[in-house]
Coordinates of C-alpha atoms and ligand atoms in Angstrom, one line a residue:
X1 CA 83.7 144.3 112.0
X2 CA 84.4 143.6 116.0
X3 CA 81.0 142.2 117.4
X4 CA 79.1 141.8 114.2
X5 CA 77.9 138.2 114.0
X6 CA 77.4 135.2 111.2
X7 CA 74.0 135.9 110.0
X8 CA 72.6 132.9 108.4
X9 CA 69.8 135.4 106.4
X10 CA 71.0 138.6 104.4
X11 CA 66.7 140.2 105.0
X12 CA 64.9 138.8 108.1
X13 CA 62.1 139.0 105.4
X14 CA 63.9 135.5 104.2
X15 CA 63.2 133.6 107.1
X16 CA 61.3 131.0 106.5
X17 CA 60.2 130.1 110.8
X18 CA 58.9 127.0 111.1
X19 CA 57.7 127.5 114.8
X20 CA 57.5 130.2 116.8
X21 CA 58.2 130.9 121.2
X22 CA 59.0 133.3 123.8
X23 CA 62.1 131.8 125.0
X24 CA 63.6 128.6 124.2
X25 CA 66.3 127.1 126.7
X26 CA 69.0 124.8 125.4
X27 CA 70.1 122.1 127.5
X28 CA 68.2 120.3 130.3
X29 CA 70.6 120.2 132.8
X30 CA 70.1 122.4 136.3
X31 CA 70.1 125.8 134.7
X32 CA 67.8 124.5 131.6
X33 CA 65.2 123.2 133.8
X34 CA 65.3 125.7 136.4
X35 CA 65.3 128.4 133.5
X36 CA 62.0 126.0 132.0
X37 CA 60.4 126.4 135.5
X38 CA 61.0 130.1 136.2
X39 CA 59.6 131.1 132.4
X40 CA 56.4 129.2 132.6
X41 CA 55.7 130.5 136.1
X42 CA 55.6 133.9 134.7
X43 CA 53.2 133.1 131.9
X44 CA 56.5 132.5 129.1
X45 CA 55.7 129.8 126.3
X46 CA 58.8 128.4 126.5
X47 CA 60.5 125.4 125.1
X48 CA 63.5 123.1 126.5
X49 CA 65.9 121.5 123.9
X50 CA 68.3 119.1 124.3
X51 CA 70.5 117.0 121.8
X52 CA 71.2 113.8 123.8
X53 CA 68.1 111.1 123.5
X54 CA 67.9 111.6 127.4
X55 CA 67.3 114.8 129.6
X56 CA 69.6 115.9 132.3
X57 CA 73.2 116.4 131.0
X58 CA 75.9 116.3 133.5
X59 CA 73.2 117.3 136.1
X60 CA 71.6 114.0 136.1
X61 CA 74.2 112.4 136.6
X62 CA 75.9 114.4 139.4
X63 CA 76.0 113.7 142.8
X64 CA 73.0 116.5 144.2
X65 CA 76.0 118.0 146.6
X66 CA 74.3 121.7 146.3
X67 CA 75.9 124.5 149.0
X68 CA 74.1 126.7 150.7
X69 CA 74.2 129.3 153.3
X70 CA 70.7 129.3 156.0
X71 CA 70.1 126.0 155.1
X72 CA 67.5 124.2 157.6
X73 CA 70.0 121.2 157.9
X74 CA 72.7 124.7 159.2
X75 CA 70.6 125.8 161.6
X76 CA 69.5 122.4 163.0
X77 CA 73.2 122.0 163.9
X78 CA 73.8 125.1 165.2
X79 CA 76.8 125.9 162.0
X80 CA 77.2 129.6 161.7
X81 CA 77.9 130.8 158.7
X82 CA 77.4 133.9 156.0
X83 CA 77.7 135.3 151.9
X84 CA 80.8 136.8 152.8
X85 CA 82.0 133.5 154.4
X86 CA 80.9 131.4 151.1
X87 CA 82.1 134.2 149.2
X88 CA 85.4 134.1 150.4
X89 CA 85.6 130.2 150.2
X90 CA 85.0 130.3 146.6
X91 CA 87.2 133.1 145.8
X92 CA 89.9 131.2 147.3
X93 CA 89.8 128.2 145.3
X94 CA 88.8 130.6 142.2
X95 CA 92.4 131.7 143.0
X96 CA 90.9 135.2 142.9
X97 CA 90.0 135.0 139.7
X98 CA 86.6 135.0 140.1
X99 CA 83.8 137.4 138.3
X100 CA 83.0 138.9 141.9
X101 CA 79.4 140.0 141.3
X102 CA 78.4 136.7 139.9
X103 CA 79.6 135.2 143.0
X104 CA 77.6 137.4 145.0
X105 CA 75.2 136.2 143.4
X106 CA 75.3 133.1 143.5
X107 CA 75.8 133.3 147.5
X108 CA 72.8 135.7 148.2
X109 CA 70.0 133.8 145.9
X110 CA 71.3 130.2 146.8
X111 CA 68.5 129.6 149.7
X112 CA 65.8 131.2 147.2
X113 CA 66.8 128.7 144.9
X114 CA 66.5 125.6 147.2
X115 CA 63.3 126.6 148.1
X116 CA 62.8 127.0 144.4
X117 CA 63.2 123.5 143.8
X118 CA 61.4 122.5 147.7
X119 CA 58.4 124.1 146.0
X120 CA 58.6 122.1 143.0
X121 CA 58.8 118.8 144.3
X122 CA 62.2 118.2 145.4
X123 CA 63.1 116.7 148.5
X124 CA 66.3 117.0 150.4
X125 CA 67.4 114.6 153.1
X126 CA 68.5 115.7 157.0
X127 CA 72.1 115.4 156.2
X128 CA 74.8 118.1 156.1
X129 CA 78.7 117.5 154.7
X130 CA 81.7 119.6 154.7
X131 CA 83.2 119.3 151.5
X132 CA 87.3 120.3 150.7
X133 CA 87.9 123.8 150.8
X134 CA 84.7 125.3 152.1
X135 CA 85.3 127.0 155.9
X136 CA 81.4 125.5 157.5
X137 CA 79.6 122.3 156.6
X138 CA 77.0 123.8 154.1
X139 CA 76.3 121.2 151.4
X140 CA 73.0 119.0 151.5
X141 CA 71.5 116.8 149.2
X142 CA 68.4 115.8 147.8
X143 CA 67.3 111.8 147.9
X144 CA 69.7 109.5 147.0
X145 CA 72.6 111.2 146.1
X146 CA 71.4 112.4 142.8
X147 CA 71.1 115.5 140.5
X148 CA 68.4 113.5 138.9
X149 CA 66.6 113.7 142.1
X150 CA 66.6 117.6 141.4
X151 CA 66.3 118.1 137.4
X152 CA 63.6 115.2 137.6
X153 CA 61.0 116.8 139.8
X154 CA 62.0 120.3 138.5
X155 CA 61.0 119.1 134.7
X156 CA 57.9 117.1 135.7
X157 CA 56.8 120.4 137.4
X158 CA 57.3 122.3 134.2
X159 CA 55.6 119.5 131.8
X160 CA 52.6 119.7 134.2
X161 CA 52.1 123.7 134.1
X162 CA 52.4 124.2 130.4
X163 CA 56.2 123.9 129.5
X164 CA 57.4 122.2 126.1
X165 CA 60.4 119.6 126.4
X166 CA 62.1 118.2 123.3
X167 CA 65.2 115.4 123.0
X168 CA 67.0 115.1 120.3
X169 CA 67.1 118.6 118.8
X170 CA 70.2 120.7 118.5
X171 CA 70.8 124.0 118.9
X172 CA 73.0 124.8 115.8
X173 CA 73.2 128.5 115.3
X174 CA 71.8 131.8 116.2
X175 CA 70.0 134.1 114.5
X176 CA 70.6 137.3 114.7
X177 CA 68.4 140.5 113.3
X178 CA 70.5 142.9 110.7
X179 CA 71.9 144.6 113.0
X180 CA 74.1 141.8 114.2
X181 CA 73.4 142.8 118.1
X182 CA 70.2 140.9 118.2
X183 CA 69.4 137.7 118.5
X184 CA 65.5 136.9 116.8
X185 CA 65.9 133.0 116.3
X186 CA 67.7 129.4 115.9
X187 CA 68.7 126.9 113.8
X188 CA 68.3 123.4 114.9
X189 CA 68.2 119.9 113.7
X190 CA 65.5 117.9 115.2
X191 CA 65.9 114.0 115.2
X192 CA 69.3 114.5 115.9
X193 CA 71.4 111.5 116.3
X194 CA 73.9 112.5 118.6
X195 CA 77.6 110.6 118.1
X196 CA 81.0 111.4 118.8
X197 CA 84.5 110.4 118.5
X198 CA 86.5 112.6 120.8
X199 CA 89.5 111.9 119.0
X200 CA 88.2 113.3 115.6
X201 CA 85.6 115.9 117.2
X202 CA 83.2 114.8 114.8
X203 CA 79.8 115.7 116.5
X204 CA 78.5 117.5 113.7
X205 CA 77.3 114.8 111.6
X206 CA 74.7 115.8 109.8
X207 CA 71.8 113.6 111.1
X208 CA 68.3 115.4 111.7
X209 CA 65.8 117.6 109.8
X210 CA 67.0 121.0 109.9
X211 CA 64.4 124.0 111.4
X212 CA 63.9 127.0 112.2
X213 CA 62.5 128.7 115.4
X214 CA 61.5 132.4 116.1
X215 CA 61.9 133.4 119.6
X216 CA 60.4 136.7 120.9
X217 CA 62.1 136.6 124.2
X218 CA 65.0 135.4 124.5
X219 CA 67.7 132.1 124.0
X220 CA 69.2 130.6 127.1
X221 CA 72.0 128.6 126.7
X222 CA 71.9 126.1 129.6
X223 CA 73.9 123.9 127.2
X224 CA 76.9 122.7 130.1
X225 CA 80.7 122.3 129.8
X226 CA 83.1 121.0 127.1
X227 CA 85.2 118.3 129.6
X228 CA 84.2 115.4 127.6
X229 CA 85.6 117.4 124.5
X230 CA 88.8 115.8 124.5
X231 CA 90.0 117.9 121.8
X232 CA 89.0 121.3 122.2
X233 CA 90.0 120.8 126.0
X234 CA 93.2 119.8 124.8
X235 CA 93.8 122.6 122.9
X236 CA 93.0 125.1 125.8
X237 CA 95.1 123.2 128.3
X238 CA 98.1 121.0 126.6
X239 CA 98.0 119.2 129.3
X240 CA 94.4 117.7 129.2
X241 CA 96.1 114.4 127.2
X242 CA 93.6 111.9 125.7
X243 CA 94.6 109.2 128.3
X244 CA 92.9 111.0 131.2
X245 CA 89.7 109.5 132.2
X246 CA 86.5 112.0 132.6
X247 CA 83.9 112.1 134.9
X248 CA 80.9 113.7 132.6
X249 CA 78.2 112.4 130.4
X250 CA 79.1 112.2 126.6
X251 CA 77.2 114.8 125.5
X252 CA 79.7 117.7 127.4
X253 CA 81.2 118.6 124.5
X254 CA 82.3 122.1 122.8
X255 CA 79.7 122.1 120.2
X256 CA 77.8 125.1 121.7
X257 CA 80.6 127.1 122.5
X258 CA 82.4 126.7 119.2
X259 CA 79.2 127.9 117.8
X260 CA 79.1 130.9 120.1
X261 CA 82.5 131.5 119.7
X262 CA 82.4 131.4 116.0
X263 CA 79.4 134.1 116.1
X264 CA 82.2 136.3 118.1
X265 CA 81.1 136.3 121.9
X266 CA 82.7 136.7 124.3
X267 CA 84.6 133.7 126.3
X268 CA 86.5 133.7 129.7
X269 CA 88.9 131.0 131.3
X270 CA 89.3 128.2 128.8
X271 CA 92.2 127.6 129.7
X272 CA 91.1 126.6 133.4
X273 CA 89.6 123.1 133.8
X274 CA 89.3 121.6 136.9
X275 CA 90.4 118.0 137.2
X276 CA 88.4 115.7 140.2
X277 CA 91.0 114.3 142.2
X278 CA 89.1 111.8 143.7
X279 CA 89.0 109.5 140.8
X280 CA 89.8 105.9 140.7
X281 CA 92.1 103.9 138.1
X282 CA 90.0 101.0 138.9
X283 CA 87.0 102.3 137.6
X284 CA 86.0 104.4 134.7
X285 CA 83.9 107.9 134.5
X286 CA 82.9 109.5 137.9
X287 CA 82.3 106.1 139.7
X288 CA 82.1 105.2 143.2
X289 CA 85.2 106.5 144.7
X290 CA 84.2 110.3 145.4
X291 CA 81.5 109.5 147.2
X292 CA 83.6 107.2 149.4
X293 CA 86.2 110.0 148.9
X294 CA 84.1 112.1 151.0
X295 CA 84.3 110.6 154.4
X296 CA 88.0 108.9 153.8
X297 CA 89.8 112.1 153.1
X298 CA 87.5 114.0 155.8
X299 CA 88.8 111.3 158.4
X300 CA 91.8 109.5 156.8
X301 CA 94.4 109.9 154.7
X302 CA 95.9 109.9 151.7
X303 CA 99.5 108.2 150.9
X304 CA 102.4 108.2 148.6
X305 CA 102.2 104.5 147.8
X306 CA 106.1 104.6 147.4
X307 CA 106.9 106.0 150.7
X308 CA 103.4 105.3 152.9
X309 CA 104.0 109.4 153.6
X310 CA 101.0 112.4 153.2
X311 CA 101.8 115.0 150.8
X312 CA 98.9 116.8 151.0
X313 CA 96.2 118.5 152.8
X314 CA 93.5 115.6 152.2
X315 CA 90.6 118.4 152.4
X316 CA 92.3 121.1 150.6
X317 CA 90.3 122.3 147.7
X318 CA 90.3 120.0 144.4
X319 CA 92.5 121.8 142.3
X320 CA 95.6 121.7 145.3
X321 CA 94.8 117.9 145.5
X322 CA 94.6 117.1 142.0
X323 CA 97.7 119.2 141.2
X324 CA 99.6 117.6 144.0
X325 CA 98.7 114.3 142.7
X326 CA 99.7 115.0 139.1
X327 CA 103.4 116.3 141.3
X328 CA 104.0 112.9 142.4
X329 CA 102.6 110.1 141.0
X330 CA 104.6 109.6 137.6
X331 CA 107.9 107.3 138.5
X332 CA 110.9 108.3 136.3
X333 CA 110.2 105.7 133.6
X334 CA 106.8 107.2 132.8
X335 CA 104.2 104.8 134.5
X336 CA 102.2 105.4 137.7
X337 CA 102.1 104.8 141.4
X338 CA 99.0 106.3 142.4
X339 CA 98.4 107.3 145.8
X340 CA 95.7 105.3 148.7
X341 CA 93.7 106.7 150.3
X342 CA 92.3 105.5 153.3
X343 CA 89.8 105.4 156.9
X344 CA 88.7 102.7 159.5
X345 CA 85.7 101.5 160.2
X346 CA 84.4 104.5 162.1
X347 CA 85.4 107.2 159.4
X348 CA 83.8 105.2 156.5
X349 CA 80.5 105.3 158.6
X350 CA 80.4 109.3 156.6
X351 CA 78.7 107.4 154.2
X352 CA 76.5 105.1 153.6
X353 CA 76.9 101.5 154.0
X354 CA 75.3 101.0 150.5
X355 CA 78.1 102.7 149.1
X356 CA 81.1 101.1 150.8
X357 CA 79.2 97.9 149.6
X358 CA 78.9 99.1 146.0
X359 CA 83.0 100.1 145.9
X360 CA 84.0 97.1 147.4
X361 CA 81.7 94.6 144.9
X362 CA 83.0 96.6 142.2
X363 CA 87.0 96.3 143.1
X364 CA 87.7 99.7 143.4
X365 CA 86.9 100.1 147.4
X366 CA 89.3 97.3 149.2
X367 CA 88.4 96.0 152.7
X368 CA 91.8 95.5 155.2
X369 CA 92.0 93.7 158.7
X370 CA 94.9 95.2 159.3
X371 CA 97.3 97.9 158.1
X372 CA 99.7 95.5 157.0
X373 CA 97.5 93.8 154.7
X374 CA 96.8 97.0 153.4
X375 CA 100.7 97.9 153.2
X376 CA 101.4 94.7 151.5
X377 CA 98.0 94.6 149.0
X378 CA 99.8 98.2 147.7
X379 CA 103.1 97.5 148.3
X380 CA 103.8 100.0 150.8
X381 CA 106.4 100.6 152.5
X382 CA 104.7 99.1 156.0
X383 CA 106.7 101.2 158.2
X384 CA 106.2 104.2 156.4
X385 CA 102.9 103.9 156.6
X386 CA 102.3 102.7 160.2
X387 CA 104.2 105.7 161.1
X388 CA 101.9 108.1 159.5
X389 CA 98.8 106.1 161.0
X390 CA 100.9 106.5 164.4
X391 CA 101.5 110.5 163.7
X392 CA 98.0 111.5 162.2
X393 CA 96.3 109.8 165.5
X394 CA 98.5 112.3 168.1
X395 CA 97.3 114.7 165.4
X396 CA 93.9 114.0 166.2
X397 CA 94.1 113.4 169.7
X398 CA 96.0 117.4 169.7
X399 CA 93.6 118.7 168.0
X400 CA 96.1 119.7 165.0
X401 CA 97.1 118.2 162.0
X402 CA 101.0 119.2 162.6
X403 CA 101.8 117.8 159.2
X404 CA 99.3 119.4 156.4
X405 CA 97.2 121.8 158.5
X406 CA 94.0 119.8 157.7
X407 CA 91.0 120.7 159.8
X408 CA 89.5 118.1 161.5
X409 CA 85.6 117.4 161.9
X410 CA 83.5 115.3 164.1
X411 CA 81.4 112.6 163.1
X412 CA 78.9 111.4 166.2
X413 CA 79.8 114.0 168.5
X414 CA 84.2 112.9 167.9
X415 CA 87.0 113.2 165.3
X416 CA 87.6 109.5 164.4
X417 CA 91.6 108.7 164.1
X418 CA 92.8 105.6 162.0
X419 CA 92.7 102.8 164.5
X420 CA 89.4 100.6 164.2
X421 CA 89.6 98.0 161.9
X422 CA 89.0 97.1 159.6
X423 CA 90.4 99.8 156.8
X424 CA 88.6 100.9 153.8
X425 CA 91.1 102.0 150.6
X426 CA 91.0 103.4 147.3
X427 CA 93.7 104.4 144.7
X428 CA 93.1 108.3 143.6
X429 CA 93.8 109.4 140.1
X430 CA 92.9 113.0 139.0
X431 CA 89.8 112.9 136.3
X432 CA 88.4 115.6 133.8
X433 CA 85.9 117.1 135.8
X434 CA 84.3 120.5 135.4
X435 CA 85.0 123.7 132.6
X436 CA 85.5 126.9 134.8
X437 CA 85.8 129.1 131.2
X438 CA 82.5 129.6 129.4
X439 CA 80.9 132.9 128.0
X440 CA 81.1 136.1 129.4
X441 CA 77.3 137.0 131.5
X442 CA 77.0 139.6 133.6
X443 CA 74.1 139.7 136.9
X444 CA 71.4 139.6 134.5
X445 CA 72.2 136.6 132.8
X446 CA 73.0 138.8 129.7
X447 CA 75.5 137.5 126.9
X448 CA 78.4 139.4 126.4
X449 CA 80.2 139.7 122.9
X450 CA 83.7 140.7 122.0
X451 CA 82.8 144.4 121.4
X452 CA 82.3 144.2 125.5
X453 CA 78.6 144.6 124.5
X454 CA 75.8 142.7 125.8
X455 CA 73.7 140.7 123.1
X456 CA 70.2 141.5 123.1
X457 CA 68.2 138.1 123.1
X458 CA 70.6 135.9 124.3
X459 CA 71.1 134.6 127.8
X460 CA 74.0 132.0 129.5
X461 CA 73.7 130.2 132.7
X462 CA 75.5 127.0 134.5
X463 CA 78.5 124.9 133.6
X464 CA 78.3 127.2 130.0
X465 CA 79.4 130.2 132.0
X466 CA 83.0 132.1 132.5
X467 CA 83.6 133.8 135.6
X468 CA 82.0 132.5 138.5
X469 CA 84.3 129.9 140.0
X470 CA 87.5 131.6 138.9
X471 CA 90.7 129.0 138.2
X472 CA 88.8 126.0 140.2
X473 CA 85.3 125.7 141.2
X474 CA 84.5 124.4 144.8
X475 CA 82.8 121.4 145.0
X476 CA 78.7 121.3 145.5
X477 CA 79.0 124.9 144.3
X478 CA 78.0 124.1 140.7
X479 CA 74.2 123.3 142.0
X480 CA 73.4 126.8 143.4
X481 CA 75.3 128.5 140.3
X482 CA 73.1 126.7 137.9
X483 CA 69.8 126.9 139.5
X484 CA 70.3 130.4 140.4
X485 CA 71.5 132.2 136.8
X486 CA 69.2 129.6 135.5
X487 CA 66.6 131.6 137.4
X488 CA 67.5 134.6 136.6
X489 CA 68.0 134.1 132.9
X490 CA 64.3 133.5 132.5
X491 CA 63.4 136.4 134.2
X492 CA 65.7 138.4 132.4
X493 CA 64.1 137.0 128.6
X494 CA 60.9 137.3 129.9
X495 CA 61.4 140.9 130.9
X496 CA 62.5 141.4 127.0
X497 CA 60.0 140.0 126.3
X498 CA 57.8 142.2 127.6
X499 CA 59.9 145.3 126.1
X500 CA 59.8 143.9 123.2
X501 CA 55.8 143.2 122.3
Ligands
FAD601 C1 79.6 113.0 137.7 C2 79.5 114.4 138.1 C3 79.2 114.7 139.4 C4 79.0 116.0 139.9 N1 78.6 116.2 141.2 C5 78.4 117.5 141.5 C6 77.8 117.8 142.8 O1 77.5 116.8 143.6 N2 77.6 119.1 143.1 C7 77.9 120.1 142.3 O2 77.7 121.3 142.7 N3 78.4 119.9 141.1 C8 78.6 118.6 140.7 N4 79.1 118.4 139.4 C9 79.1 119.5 138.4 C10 77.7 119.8 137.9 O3 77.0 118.6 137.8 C11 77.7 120.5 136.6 O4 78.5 121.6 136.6 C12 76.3 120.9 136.3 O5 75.5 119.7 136.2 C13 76.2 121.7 135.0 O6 74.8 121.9 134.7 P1 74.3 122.7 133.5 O7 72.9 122.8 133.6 O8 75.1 123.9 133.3 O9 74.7 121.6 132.3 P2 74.4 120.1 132.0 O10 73.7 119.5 133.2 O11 75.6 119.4 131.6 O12 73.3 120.2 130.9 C14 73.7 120.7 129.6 C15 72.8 120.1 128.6 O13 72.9 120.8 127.4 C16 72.8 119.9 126.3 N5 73.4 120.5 125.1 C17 74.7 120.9 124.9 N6 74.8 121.5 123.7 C18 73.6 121.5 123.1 C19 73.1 122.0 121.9 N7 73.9 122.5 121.0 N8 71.8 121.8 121.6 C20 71.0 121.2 122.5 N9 71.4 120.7 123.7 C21 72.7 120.9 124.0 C22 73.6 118.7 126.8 O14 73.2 117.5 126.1 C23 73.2 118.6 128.3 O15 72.1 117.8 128.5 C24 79.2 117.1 139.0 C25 79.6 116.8 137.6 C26 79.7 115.5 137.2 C27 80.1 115.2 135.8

């Protein structure tokens, strides 16, 4: 029958529980540990799971870039911007595809949710960027760079005032109560030894002491995207081949979702996975090169290494870049060329030197004293290229990017053009990145199955959610999505809670 799910138990009555809680969260990533945070605050007994050996998911290892409108670092600069603005921004990458209240959302409670995590230890430096595709500078970050700088604090806070954290135990199943419509428990394995071979999908050894917990409240599955999958993604989108490198920890797999999916709830937007295309060949994972990417497509550009020409709009958002790449880069006889991107001295001051010094040690940043050398090092067509330098400077100095309509930004006060040596270059190559589909939720953080109902008992925020960022999400908009539904999912199970003692 439509919507009836896999009980594991005939009777409730059968159930042997081994432990007992108001709401358990899976996954430590921004929405688990926000989700951790919000439920003890209102007086929860709540425990976070997570299968990998260490916390943090692809949180920890993200780059902190978290968008916000009102932000103090805004208003110190005098940027005006508004919800509908953000809004609008991510509804155009989204390609309108977007679940428009869950974007409102997100937009309205962002602030809240930096303050949130101010007033749990989180510390954000005076720095504000303008990322690809977003109208206003509005993206800040916390010490460092770092997610970890964020999920860190936030799970400290939560150990401190009474909250339960756990590695190493997986979140197999659900359980639901007779009915089918309600969810009373899970299944896990604890001392789980997490290992998998993306090219046989074979997470699911069977390593680990199988439990069972009873959860009053509610389950929230903060339990992140599938992009390290390399199966499952492949199956959604064809063209997700084996060979592409991807930018998330090893634990972003389908394992969750195929569970969810199996139990028959509701999924949106598989199909829609966003590739990074700031990615270097010369490195693998995520890597150095976006955060150099920032500045050097904000204030250089980006080259078709066979002609030295643009062919994009270097701060259009990711999913325009990264198809425009994929266009052009494969010669007829199947290998690559892949494009360079570049700045001068005074554009690769948009980040920090630290950086700069980290991508050239490494070999995937390369340091030029002239264009040539840079022309010759790629094999460039020099005069090609020195005629794009020559055209994207009277850009600058117009005021208009003739060419691809990019908008140009000041850095110190000026728009820096591409003529102080020496140069700074990367090659780009497109990289798994982020998993737009998830499971249906609506503005309560409630889990939707296929009968179009909403499962009592069950909960979804962050990377594990359909809907909010449409066909591609907009970069450092992932922070405020998680740590707002992440919010709100606790306050939604601890509400049921309530109801329900
Ligand atoms: C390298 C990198 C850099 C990024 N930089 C940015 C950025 O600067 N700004 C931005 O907005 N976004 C960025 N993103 C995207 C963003 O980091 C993610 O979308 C976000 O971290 C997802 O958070 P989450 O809490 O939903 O999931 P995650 O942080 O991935 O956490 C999910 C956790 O659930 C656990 N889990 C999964 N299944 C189970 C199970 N069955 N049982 C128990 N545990 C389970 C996983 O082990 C994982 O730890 C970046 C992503 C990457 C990979």
């Amino acid at each position: 029958m439509m919507g009836m799910k896999t009980n594991l138990f005939a009777n409730e009555e059968d159930i042997q529980w081994d432990e007992e809680w108001d709401v358990v969260v899976a996954g430590s990533g921004f929405a688990g540990s926000a989700a951790l945070c919000q439920a003890i605050d209102l007086g929860a007994k709540t425990l976070m799971i997570d299968k990998m050996p260490v916390l943090g998911g692809n949180s920890a290892i993200n780059g902190g870039a978290f968008s916000i409108v009102g932000s103090p670092q805004q208003k110190e600069r005098g940027i005006e911007d508004s919800y509908e603005l953000y809004v609008k921004d991510i509804f155009k990458a989204g390609l309108g595809l977007n679940q428009r209240e869950l974007v409102e959302v997100i937009a309205k409670n962002g602030f809240e949710a930096y303050k949130f995590t101010t007033e749990r230890g989180v510390f954000y430096r005076n720095n504000l960027g303008h990322f690809g595709g977003h109208s206003v500078p509005r993206t800040i970050w916390p010490a460092i760079n770092s997610g970890g700088k964020i999920t860190l604090p936030l799970q400290a806070y939560a150990k401190k005032n009474g909250g339960t954290i756990r590695t190493r135990v997986i979140l197999d199943d659900l359980i639901f109560d007779k009915s089918g419509k309600k969810v009373i428990g899970i299944k896990v394995r604890e001392n789980y030894k997490f290992s998998y071979d993306p090219m046989s999908n074979e997470e699911d050894n069977k390593t680990g002491t199988t439990k069972y917990y009873k959860i009053k409240g509610g389950v929230i599955m903060a339990t992140g995207g599938f992009a390290y999958d390399v199966n499952f993604r492949q199956k959604v989108d064809p063209k997700l081949t084996p060979d592409l490198d991807c930018t998330n920890h090893y634990g972003a797999t389908g394992y969750a979702l195929r569970m969810m999916m199996k139990n028959n709830i509701k999924t949106r937007d598989l199909g829609w996975v966003q590739l990074g295309p700031w990615g270097s060949p010369d490195e693998k994972g995520f890597g150095i090169s976006p955060v150099f990417a920032i500045p050097a497509f904000a204030y250089g550009v980006m080259v078709d290494a066979r002609t030295g020409k643009r062919f994009v709009n270097e701060l259009a958002d990711r999913k325009i870049r990264a198809d425009a790449i994929l266009k052009i880069h494969e010669n007829p006889d199947g290998s690559l060329t892949h494009p360079v991107v570049f700045c001068d001295s005074v554009g690769a001051t948009g980040t920090r030197k630290e950086n700069v010094y980290r991508g050239i040690h490494k070999k995937v940043i390369r340091k030029f004293d002239t264009l040539k050398e840079l022309a010759d090092f790629y094999k460039i067509p020099y005069d090609g290229l020195k005629k794009t330098v020559d055209d994207y400077n009277k850009y600058v100095e117009n005021g208009k990017d003739e060419e691809m309509n990019k908008p140009f930004f000041k850095l110190r006060g000026k728009t820096p053009n591409i003529s102080k040596p020496p140069y700074y270059a990367f090659r780009a190559i497109p990289k798994v990145h982020h998993t737009m589909g998830g499971v249906v939720i609506d503005t309560e953080a409630r889990v939707y199955g296929k009968d179009d109902k909403a499962i009592e008992g069950l909960f979804a925020a962050g990377e594990a959610v359909g809907g909010p960022h449409g066909a591609s999400r907009l970069g450092s908009c992932a922070v405020p999505d998680c740590l707002v539904f992440g919010r709100i999912a606790a306050k939604s199970a601890v509400k049921l809670l309530k109801q329900r003692v």
